[in-house]
Short mmCIF file of C-alpha atoms in Angstrom, two decimals:
data_model
loop_
_atom_site.label_atom_id
_atom_site.label_comp_id
_atom_site.label_asym_id
_atom_site.label_seq_id
_atom_site.Cartn_x
_atom_site.Cartn_y
_atom_site.Cartn_z
CA MET A 1 -21.60 8.89 -29.64
CA SER A 2 -20.56 9.03 -33.29
CA PRO A 3 -18.89 6.04 -35.06
CA SER A 4 -15.54 7.83 -35.04
CA GLU A 5 -15.80 8.46 -31.30
CA GLU A 6 -16.74 4.82 -30.70
CA GLN A 7 -13.73 3.68 -32.69
CA GLN A 8 -11.45 5.99 -30.71
CA GLU A 9 -12.91 4.64 -27.47
CA VAL A 10 -12.13 1.06 -28.57
CA VAL A 11 -8.61 2.00 -29.64
CA TYR A 12 -7.68 3.69 -26.37
CA LYS A 13 -9.37 1.22 -24.03
CA ILE A 14 -7.02 -1.10 -22.14
CA THR A 15 -7.92 -4.55 -20.89
CA PRO A 16 -8.12 -5.64 -17.22
CA VAL A 17 -5.03 -7.78 -17.77
CA GLN A 18 -3.13 -4.72 -18.99
CA GLN A 19 -4.37 -2.79 -15.96
CA MET A 20 -3.06 -5.55 -13.70
CA VAL A 21 0.32 -5.51 -15.42
CA ALA A 22 0.44 -1.71 -15.10
CA SER A 23 -0.42 -1.82 -11.39
CA SER A 24 2.12 -4.57 -10.70
CA CYS A 25 4.83 -2.46 -12.36
CA GLY A 26 3.86 0.46 -10.13
CA ALA A 27 3.80 -1.79 -7.07
CA MET A 28 7.29 -3.14 -7.69
CA LEU A 29 8.76 0.29 -8.38
CA THR A 30 7.07 1.78 -5.31
CA SER A 31 8.45 -0.97 -3.08
CA LEU A 32 11.91 -0.49 -4.57
CA PHE A 33 11.99 3.21 -3.65
CA VAL A 34 9.95 3.36 -0.42
CA THR A 35 11.06 0.22 1.46
CA PRO A 36 14.55 1.60 2.35
CA LEU A 37 12.86 4.45 4.24
CA ASP A 38 10.98 2.02 6.46
CA VAL A 39 13.96 -0.32 6.91
CA VAL A 40 16.06 2.59 8.18
CA LYS A 41 13.20 3.74 10.44
CA ILE A 42 12.88 0.26 11.98
CA ARG A 43 16.65 0.00 12.47
CA LEU A 44 16.66 3.35 14.28
CA GLN A 45 13.73 2.26 16.46
CA SER A 46 15.50 -0.99 17.30
CA GLN A 47 18.62 0.93 18.29
CA GLN A 48 16.73 3.29 20.59
CA LYS A 49 14.61 0.56 22.16
CA PRO A 50 15.72 -2.99 21.26
CA PHE A 51 12.94 -5.36 20.26
CA VAL A 52 12.22 -8.10 22.78
CA GLN A 53 10.81 -11.54 22.17
CA GLY A 54 7.06 -11.38 21.54
CA GLN A 55 7.11 -7.71 20.51
CA CYS A 56 5.52 -6.71 17.20
CA PHE A 57 6.26 -3.93 14.75
CA LEU A 58 4.88 -2.82 11.41
CA TYR A 59 6.87 -3.15 8.20
CA CYS A 60 5.74 -1.00 5.26
CA ASN A 61 6.88 -1.71 1.72
CA GLY A 62 5.12 1.35 0.35
CA LEU A 63 2.01 -0.64 -0.58
CA TRP A 64 0.69 -2.25 2.59
CA ASP A 65 1.57 -2.47 6.28
CA HIS A 66 2.71 -5.93 7.35
CA LEU A 67 2.91 -7.16 10.93
CA CYS A 68 6.28 -8.58 11.96
CA GLN A 69 6.90 -10.40 15.23
CA CYS A 70 10.20 -10.58 17.06
CA ILE A 71 10.61 -14.30 17.72
CA ASN A 72 14.31 -14.84 18.30
CA GLY A 73 14.69 -12.62 21.34
CA ASN A 74 17.72 -14.53 22.64
CA VAL A 75 19.76 -14.07 19.46
CA PRO A 76 20.37 -10.31 19.08
CA SER A 77 21.95 -10.32 15.61
CA ALA A 78 19.97 -13.13 13.97
CA ALA A 79 17.36 -10.88 12.31
CA TRP A 80 18.00 -7.88 10.07
CA TYR A 81 16.09 -5.52 12.37
CA ARG A 82 18.27 -6.45 15.36
CA LYS A 83 21.69 -5.88 13.79
CA PRO A 84 23.85 -3.35 15.69
CA GLY A 85 24.48 -0.06 13.94
CA LYS A 86 25.25 2.86 16.28
CA PHE A 87 23.47 5.37 14.04
CA SER A 88 23.39 9.06 14.91
CA GLY A 89 20.48 9.85 12.59
CA THR A 90 18.65 8.92 9.40
CA MET A 91 21.36 9.94 6.92
CA ASP A 92 24.04 8.35 9.07
CA ALA A 93 22.01 5.12 9.08
CA PHE A 94 21.75 5.14 5.28
CA VAL A 95 25.51 5.63 4.92
CA LYS A 96 26.55 3.03 7.52
CA ILE A 97 24.10 0.36 6.38
CA TYR A 98 25.31 0.75 2.79
CA ARG A 99 28.97 0.77 3.81
CA ASN A 100 28.86 -2.11 6.31
CA GLU A 101 26.06 -4.35 5.05
CA GLY A 102 25.72 -3.63 1.35
CA LEU A 103 23.00 -2.17 -0.84
CA LYS A 104 20.65 -5.16 -0.59
CA SER A 105 20.21 -4.59 3.16
CA PHE A 106 17.90 -1.67 2.38
CA TRP A 107 15.34 -4.19 1.14
CA SER A 108 15.64 -6.61 4.07
CA GLY A 109 12.43 -8.52 4.69
CA LEU A 110 10.81 -7.31 1.47
CA PRO A 111 10.28 -10.52 -0.63
CA PRO A 112 7.78 -12.26 1.73
CA THR A 113 5.59 -9.15 1.91
CA LEU A 114 5.46 -8.73 -1.87
CA ILE A 115 3.78 -12.13 -2.24
CA MET A 116 0.63 -10.52 -0.82
CA ALA A 117 1.16 -6.82 -1.46
CA VAL A 118 1.55 -7.00 -5.24
CA PRO A 119 -1.59 -9.12 -5.90
CA ALA A 120 -3.59 -6.94 -3.48
CA THR A 121 -2.43 -3.79 -5.29
CA MET A 122 -3.36 -5.32 -8.63
CA ILE A 123 -6.85 -6.08 -7.34
CA TYR A 124 -7.21 -2.60 -5.85
CA PHE A 125 -6.18 -0.53 -8.87
CA THR A 126 -7.83 -2.74 -11.47
CA ALA A 127 -11.10 -2.85 -9.52
CA TYR A 128 -10.99 0.93 -9.05
CA ASP A 129 -10.57 1.64 -12.76
CA GLN A 130 -13.21 -0.89 -13.76
CA LEU A 131 -15.74 0.45 -11.24
CA LYS A 132 -14.95 4.07 -12.07
CA TYR A 133 -15.76 3.71 -15.75
CA LEU A 134 -18.68 1.37 -15.05
CA MET A 135 -20.26 4.16 -12.99
CA GLY A 136 -19.90 6.61 -15.88
CA PHE A 137 -16.76 8.57 -14.99
CA SER A 138 -15.06 10.46 -17.81
CA ASP A 139 -11.37 11.39 -17.71
CA CYS A 140 -11.87 14.19 -20.23
CA GLN A 141 -14.76 15.88 -18.43
CA GLY A 142 -13.61 15.31 -14.84
CA THR A 143 -17.22 15.53 -13.65
CA LYS A 144 -19.08 13.31 -11.16
CA LEU A 145 -16.27 13.43 -8.62
CA TRP A 146 -18.32 11.35 -6.20
CA ILE A 147 -17.56 8.36 -8.43
CA PRO A 148 -13.83 8.13 -7.53
CA MET A 149 -14.79 8.20 -3.85
CA VAL A 150 -17.28 5.35 -4.15
CA ALA A 151 -15.13 3.31 -6.55
CA GLY A 152 -12.07 3.78 -4.35
CA ALA A 153 -13.92 2.72 -1.22
CA ILE A 154 -15.39 -0.42 -2.81
CA ALA A 155 -12.07 -1.40 -4.42
CA ARG A 156 -10.18 -0.94 -1.15
CA VAL A 157 -12.66 -3.01 0.84
CA GLY A 158 -12.34 -5.77 -1.74
CA ALA A 159 -8.55 -5.71 -1.66
CA VAL A 160 -8.20 -5.74 2.14
CA THR A 161 -10.84 -8.45 2.40
CA VAL A 162 -8.73 -10.65 0.13
CA ILE A 163 -5.39 -9.93 1.82
CA SER A 164 -6.54 -10.06 5.46
CA PRO A 165 -6.75 -13.89 5.74
CA LEU A 166 -3.43 -14.22 3.90
CA GLU A 167 -1.77 -11.79 6.30
CA LEU A 168 -3.21 -13.78 9.22
CA VAL A 169 -1.73 -16.99 7.80
CA ARG A 170 1.66 -15.30 7.32
CA THR A 171 1.60 -14.06 10.93
CA LYS A 172 0.75 -17.54 12.23
CA MET A 173 3.55 -19.08 10.17
CA GLN A 174 6.00 -16.60 11.65
CA SER A 175 4.83 -16.80 15.26
CA GLN A 176 4.32 -20.56 15.42
CA HIS A 177 7.18 -21.60 13.07
CA LEU A 178 4.76 -23.44 10.82
CA SER A 179 5.75 -25.14 7.59
CA TYR A 180 3.66 -24.83 4.45
CA SER A 181 2.25 -28.31 5.07
CA GLN A 182 0.95 -27.18 8.48
CA ILE A 183 -0.87 -24.08 7.23
CA GLY A 184 -4.09 -25.95 6.44
CA THR A 185 -4.26 -27.45 9.92
CA ALA A 186 -3.59 -24.06 11.54
CA VAL A 187 -6.33 -22.37 9.52
CA LYS A 188 -8.77 -25.20 10.26
CA THR A 189 -8.03 -24.91 13.99
CA ALA A 190 -8.54 -21.13 13.90
CA ILE A 191 -11.93 -21.57 12.20
CA GLU A 192 -13.00 -24.23 14.72
CA GLN A 193 -12.03 -22.04 17.67
CA GLY A 194 -13.20 -18.63 16.47
CA GLY A 195 -15.48 -19.33 13.53
CA PHE A 196 -15.00 -18.58 9.84
CA LEU A 197 -14.99 -14.83 10.43
CA SER A 198 -11.92 -15.17 12.67
CA LEU A 199 -9.85 -15.19 9.48
CA TRP A 200 -10.72 -11.49 9.18
CA SER A 201 -10.02 -10.58 12.82
CA GLY A 202 -7.79 -7.65 11.84
CA LEU A 203 -10.04 -6.34 9.07
CA GLY A 204 -11.94 -3.71 11.06
CA PRO A 205 -9.04 -1.39 11.96
CA THR A 206 -7.63 -1.67 8.44
CA VAL A 207 -10.94 -0.73 6.82
CA LEU A 208 -11.35 2.08 9.35
CA ARG A 209 -8.21 3.76 7.98
CA ASP A 210 -7.95 2.56 4.38
CA VAL A 211 -11.49 3.32 3.19
CA PRO A 212 -11.50 7.03 4.26
CA PHE A 213 -7.96 7.34 2.86
CA SER A 214 -9.03 5.87 -0.49
CA CYS A 215 -12.09 8.13 -0.72
CA ILE A 216 -10.07 11.30 -0.05
CA TYR A 217 -7.09 10.20 -2.16
CA TRP A 218 -9.01 9.32 -5.32
CA LEU A 219 -11.20 12.42 -5.05
CA GLY A 220 -8.10 14.59 -4.73
CA TYR A 221 -6.14 12.79 -7.41
CA GLU A 222 -8.87 12.80 -10.05
CA SER A 223 -9.65 16.47 -9.34
CA LEU A 224 -6.00 17.54 -9.63
CA LYS A 225 -5.39 15.34 -12.65
CA SER A 226 -8.41 16.80 -14.43
CA GLU A 227 -7.27 20.34 -13.68
CA LEU A 228 -3.68 19.72 -14.78
CA THR A 229 -4.67 18.04 -18.04
CA ARG A 230 -7.21 20.79 -18.74
CA ARG A 231 -4.54 23.47 -18.35
CA SER A 232 -2.10 21.60 -20.57
CA GLY A 233 -4.76 20.84 -23.19
CA THR A 234 -4.25 17.06 -23.10
CA ASP A 235 -6.63 14.14 -22.58
CA GLN A 236 -4.26 12.00 -20.52
CA PRO A 237 -1.83 13.09 -17.77
CA THR A 238 1.91 13.14 -18.25
CA PHE A 239 4.21 11.30 -15.84
CA TYR A 240 5.02 14.59 -14.11
CA GLN A 241 1.35 15.58 -13.75
CA SER A 242 0.43 12.19 -12.28
CA PHE A 243 3.39 12.37 -9.90
CA ILE A 244 2.42 15.81 -8.58
CA ALA A 245 -1.29 14.95 -8.30
CA GLY A 246 -0.50 11.68 -6.52
CA ALA A 247 1.88 13.30 -4.05
CA VAL A 248 -0.53 16.13 -3.17
CA ALA A 249 -3.57 13.85 -2.91
CA GLY A 250 -1.61 11.34 -0.81
CA THR A 251 -0.37 14.07 1.54
CA VAL A 252 -3.85 15.49 2.10
CA ALA A 253 -5.40 12.04 2.61
CA GLY A 254 -2.56 11.05 4.95
CA ILE A 255 -3.05 14.11 7.16
CA LEU A 256 -6.84 13.84 7.33
CA THR A 257 -6.81 10.13 8.16
CA LEU A 258 -3.92 10.28 10.65
CA PRO A 259 -6.11 9.46 13.71
CA PHE A 260 -7.38 6.34 11.92
CA ASP A 261 -3.79 5.36 11.11
CA VAL A 262 -2.74 5.70 14.77
CA ILE A 263 -5.63 3.51 15.90
CA LYS A 264 -4.98 0.97 13.16
CA THR A 265 -1.28 0.75 14.02
CA HIS A 266 -1.91 0.18 17.74
CA ARG A 267 -4.68 -2.30 17.01
CA GLN A 268 -2.66 -4.32 14.49
CA ILE A 269 0.33 -4.57 16.84
CA GLU A 270 -1.96 -5.54 19.73
CA LEU A 271 -3.55 -8.30 17.64
CA GLY A 272 -0.12 -9.66 16.74
CA GLU A 273 1.17 -9.68 20.30
CA THR A 274 -1.98 -11.33 21.66
CA GLU A 275 -1.53 -13.99 18.98
CA LEU A 276 1.82 -14.82 20.57
CA SER A 277 0.68 -14.60 24.18
CA LYS A 278 -2.75 -16.17 23.50
CA ALA A 279 -4.30 -13.37 25.53
CA LYS A 280 -7.72 -11.96 24.83
CA THR A 281 -7.64 -8.91 22.59
CA THR A 282 -9.64 -5.74 23.23
CA SER A 283 -12.00 -4.05 20.81
CA THR A 284 -11.06 -1.12 18.59
CA TRP A 285 -13.39 1.16 20.54
CA SER A 286 -11.75 0.15 23.84
CA LEU A 287 -8.35 0.90 22.32
CA MET A 288 -9.50 4.39 21.26
CA LYS A 289 -10.79 5.16 24.76
CA ARG A 290 -7.59 3.90 26.35
CA LEU A 291 -5.38 6.01 24.07
CA TYR A 292 -7.48 9.10 24.75
CA LYS A 293 -7.45 8.51 28.51
CA GLN A 294 -3.69 7.90 28.70
CA GLN A 295 -2.36 10.50 26.24
CA GLY A 296 -5.24 12.80 25.35
CA LYS A 297 -6.15 14.09 21.88
CA ALA A 298 -2.47 14.39 20.91
CA ALA A 299 -2.20 10.59 20.81
CA LEU A 300 -4.48 10.46 17.77
CA PHE A 301 -2.30 12.91 15.84
CA SER A 302 1.18 11.59 16.65
CA GLY A 303 3.67 10.66 13.94
CA ILE A 304 2.40 13.03 11.26
CA VAL A 305 5.84 13.74 9.74
CA PRO A 306 6.94 10.08 9.36
CA ARG A 307 3.55 9.24 7.85
CA ILE A 308 3.73 12.00 5.23
CA VAL A 309 7.36 11.19 4.40
CA LYS A 310 6.24 7.63 3.66
CA VAL A 311 2.81 8.20 2.10
CA ALA A 312 3.55 11.10 -0.28
CA PRO A 313 6.35 9.46 -2.32
CA ALA A 314 4.59 6.07 -2.26
CA CYS A 315 1.41 7.55 -3.73
CA ALA A 316 3.33 9.64 -6.26
CA ILE A 317 5.50 6.79 -7.55
CA MET A 318 2.67 4.26 -7.63
CA ILE A 319 0.12 6.35 -9.52
CA SER A 320 2.59 7.96 -11.96
CA THR A 321 4.04 4.56 -12.89
CA TYR A 322 0.55 3.11 -13.20
CA GLU A 323 -0.63 5.93 -15.45
CA TYR A 324 2.54 5.77 -17.56
CA ALA A 325 2.12 2.02 -18.07
CA LYS A 326 -1.54 2.49 -19.00
CA SER A 327 -0.50 5.16 -21.51
CA TYR A 328 1.92 2.66 -23.05
CA PHE A 329 -0.81 0.05 -23.40
CA ARG A 330 -3.20 2.60 -24.94
CA THR A 331 -0.60 3.42 -27.57
CA TYR A 332 0.08 -0.27 -28.10
CA ASN A 333 -3.63 -1.02 -28.58
CA LYS A 334 -4.02 1.94 -30.92
CA ASN A 335 -1.13 0.80 -33.10
CA LYS A 336 -2.36 -2.77 -33.04
CA ALA A 337 -5.84 -1.71 -34.16
CA ALA A 338 -4.30 0.34 -36.96
CA GLY A 339 -2.10 -2.59 -38.04
CA ILE A 340 1.12 -0.81 -37.09
CA THR A 341 3.90 -3.07 -35.82
CA GLY A 342 7.07 -2.35 -33.92
CA LEU A 343 9.08 -2.72 -37.13
CA ASP A 344 6.92 -0.08 -38.80
CA LEU A 345 7.66 2.36 -35.98
CA LEU A 346 11.40 1.67 -36.23
CA ALA A 347 11.27 2.24 -39.97
CA LYS A 348 9.87 5.72 -39.36
#
């Protein structure tokens, strides 16, 4: 590499802190746009089949799936997901919720989930970028496409490993009405009863879905991004190019990993409900056999439309915002290295 190329590499390189800021911006924006879709879906489900005490459901903020447990079964209107609505469909639900409950109702239940989802997303995207370049990947060349698959898998395992114990603690707080001062005792009791690895009791099903998804998604995204930038003659993708590549890659990955998502959803809900009932949970393999025996192969491919409607925009918004923020930091670092300030740019 020539001195000029080395200098350019230094100028355009962004720091891990900047990558974390960029990913957190993408995470917040993704949650802002995608959460209303899931809130409306849950409200429609609750209308068709009211939640009962001890029942669990998944809440998706566009970043991660979070287990929610229906505790107050005797108070129908106490929780946001149990409010009456009389909706005739998705669009009718959007209109009536906005008209009767206000705009903020579309983000009901979101703040507690962001406490874990945003840090986990920061870890995931920052680790992916760091690993990708450490392994020798080049954005300009777009070669070695096995690297995004490996980097994505490792980064995802790291992120879910970090968030899994936190999600378990959140579920225990919700199901057992624990205060923050009681968390330590609850975790200590769980370790004494099930061992240290019990803190990761729900990790297997999550890894089963998320790792294949990450491998397929990053392979597809990097391939499409490389092709789009090559055709446009640019080194870095535009917001539009990242959005399209993210949506397509997310759709393909979502379809191919749908059976894993079905298994993960059933398993996560089962784990939550056994936490309430203190019953003994079954293994993931037993769950797969039971689903196949009861409903056949179709059970593993159910819910494809709702999954794509949720996954495609989430992937598109997250990656395009992340890439746009990284582009901003590259420009900022370039100007800083050249001694150009914000006042100098305004003067031009």
